[in-house]
Amino acid sequence: MTEDKSELLVNALITKMEAMDSNIEILKQENERLKSIINNPQKLFKKMGMVKSTTPFVEDVQDDPFRNDINNDSILKGINSAIPQTNEEFHNMDWEEIHELANQAKKTDVIQ
């Protein structure tokens, strides 16, 4: 009788351990999938439903140094025209460069 109980207990423990092991494997696979999504921002943005798009330059507005559409007068004044063209380039800028762009915009009377 005690052997039956001990055998039943061992079988229950083995079944429980196998179930836990399969759950751990599922979590490992899920973790790898999430890591691959996080390591690739394009996949993450796609999952979020974001779509890459570009906006054309507007023709009927004043020159905007932040969009790199500085007129020739500004270039002749010696203003640095190496302004980023993409969001990624803007995100890679440090605060010092951003403040420099703002100061250039003030000098060209774009920002008052």
Short mmCIF file of C-alpha atoms in Angstrom, two decimals:
data_model
loop_
_atom_site.label_atom_id
_atom_site.label_comp_id
_atom_site.label_asym_id
_atom_site.label_seq_id
_atom_site.Cartn_x
_atom_site.Cartn_y
_atom_site.Cartn_z
CA MET A 1 0.00 0.00 0.00
CA THR A 2 2.76 2.45 0.86
CA GLU A 3 4.57 1.52 -2.34
CA ASP A 4 1.49 2.45 -4.34
CA LYS A 5 1.29 5.81 -2.59
CA SER A 6 4.99 6.49 -3.04
CA GLU A 7 4.81 5.45 -6.69
CA LEU A 8 1.77 7.67 -7.18
CA LEU A 9 3.61 10.57 -5.51
CA VAL A 10 6.73 10.04 -7.66
CA ASN A 11 4.62 9.91 -10.82
CA ALA A 12 2.81 13.10 -9.80
CA LEU A 13 6.14 14.84 -9.14
CA ILE A 14 7.57 13.68 -12.47
CA THR A 15 4.47 14.90 -14.32
CA LYS A 16 4.66 18.26 -12.53
CA MET A 17 8.39 18.63 -13.31
CA GLU A 18 7.80 17.79 -16.98
CA ALA A 19 5.03 20.40 -17.15
CA MET A 20 7.29 23.00 -15.52
CA ASP A 21 10.10 22.12 -17.93
CA SER A 22 7.84 22.59 -20.95
CA ASN A 23 6.63 25.93 -19.53
CA ILE A 24 10.24 27.05 -19.12
CA GLU A 25 10.99 26.10 -22.74
CA ILE A 26 7.96 28.10 -23.91
CA LEU A 27 9.17 31.11 -21.90
CA LYS A 28 12.68 30.78 -23.35
CA GLN A 29 11.31 30.76 -26.89
CA GLU A 30 9.09 33.76 -26.13
CA ASN A 31 12.03 35.58 -24.57
CA GLU A 32 14.18 35.00 -27.68
CA ARG A 33 11.38 36.28 -29.91
CA LEU A 34 10.99 39.43 -27.79
CA LYS A 35 14.76 40.01 -27.79
CA SER A 36 14.83 39.84 -31.58
CA ILE A 37 11.99 42.38 -31.79
CA ILE A 38 13.68 44.77 -29.35
CA ASN A 39 17.07 44.45 -31.07
CA ASN A 40 15.49 45.46 -34.39
CA PRO A 41 13.59 48.77 -34.04
CA GLN A 42 11.99 48.38 -37.47
CA LYS A 43 10.26 45.19 -36.31
CA LEU A 44 9.12 46.95 -33.14
CA PHE A 45 7.70 49.89 -35.09
CA LYS A 46 5.98 47.50 -37.50
CA LYS A 47 4.38 45.65 -34.55
CA MET A 48 3.18 49.01 -33.21
CA GLY A 49 1.55 49.72 -36.57
CA MET A 50 3.84 52.61 -37.49
CA VAL A 51 4.64 53.21 -41.14
CA LYS A 52 7.72 54.95 -42.51
CA SER A 53 6.87 58.04 -44.51
CA THR A 54 8.47 61.25 -45.68
CA THR A 55 7.01 64.72 -45.93
CA PRO A 56 7.87 66.84 -48.97
CA PHE A 57 9.25 70.34 -48.50
CA VAL A 58 6.64 73.09 -48.55
CA GLU A 59 7.20 75.82 -51.11
CA ASP A 60 5.11 78.68 -49.71
CA VAL A 61 6.75 79.12 -46.29
CA GLN A 62 9.75 81.05 -45.04
CA ASP A 63 13.14 79.31 -45.09
CA ASP A 64 13.65 76.95 -42.17
CA PRO A 65 17.24 76.08 -41.22
CA PHE A 66 16.00 73.04 -39.30
CA ARG A 67 14.82 71.57 -42.63
CA ASN A 68 18.05 72.55 -44.39
CA ASP A 69 16.33 74.92 -46.81
CA ILE A 70 18.55 77.90 -46.04
CA ASN A 71 18.70 80.56 -48.73
CA ASN A 72 21.95 81.66 -50.38
CA ASP A 73 22.26 84.77 -48.15
CA SER A 74 22.47 82.57 -45.09
CA ILE A 75 25.14 80.43 -46.69
CA LEU A 76 27.16 83.52 -47.59
CA LYS A 77 26.94 84.74 -43.98
CA GLY A 78 28.88 81.63 -42.96
CA ILE A 79 26.11 79.71 -41.27
CA ASN A 80 26.76 76.00 -41.02
CA SER A 81 24.36 74.22 -43.36
CA ALA A 82 25.18 70.70 -42.17
CA ILE A 83 21.69 70.20 -40.79
CA PRO A 84 20.39 66.65 -40.40
CA GLN A 85 17.99 65.44 -43.07
CA THR A 86 16.30 62.50 -41.32
CA ASN A 87 14.72 61.84 -37.94
CA GLU A 88 17.46 59.34 -37.19
CA GLU A 89 20.12 62.00 -37.76
CA PHE A 90 18.24 64.39 -35.45
CA HIS A 91 18.00 61.71 -32.76
CA ASN A 92 21.75 61.10 -32.99
CA MET A 93 22.50 64.78 -32.29
CA ASP A 94 23.62 65.83 -28.83
CA TRP A 95 22.18 68.82 -26.97
CA GLU A 96 25.09 71.06 -27.90
CA GLU A 97 24.38 70.58 -31.61
CA ILE A 98 20.65 71.18 -31.09
CA HIS A 99 21.32 74.45 -29.27
CA GLU A 100 23.71 75.47 -32.06
CA LEU A 101 20.93 74.91 -34.62
CA ALA A 102 18.53 76.99 -32.54
CA ASN A 103 21.05 79.83 -32.33
CA GLN A 104 21.58 79.69 -36.10
CA ALA A 105 17.83 79.91 -36.62
CA LYS A 106 17.70 83.02 -34.41
CA LYS A 107 20.54 84.64 -36.35
CA THR A 108 18.71 84.16 -39.66
CA ASP A 109 15.53 85.70 -38.20
CA VAL A 110 13.54 82.52 -38.73
CA ILE A 111 12.78 82.27 -35.02
CA GLN A 112 11.96 85.44 -33.10
#
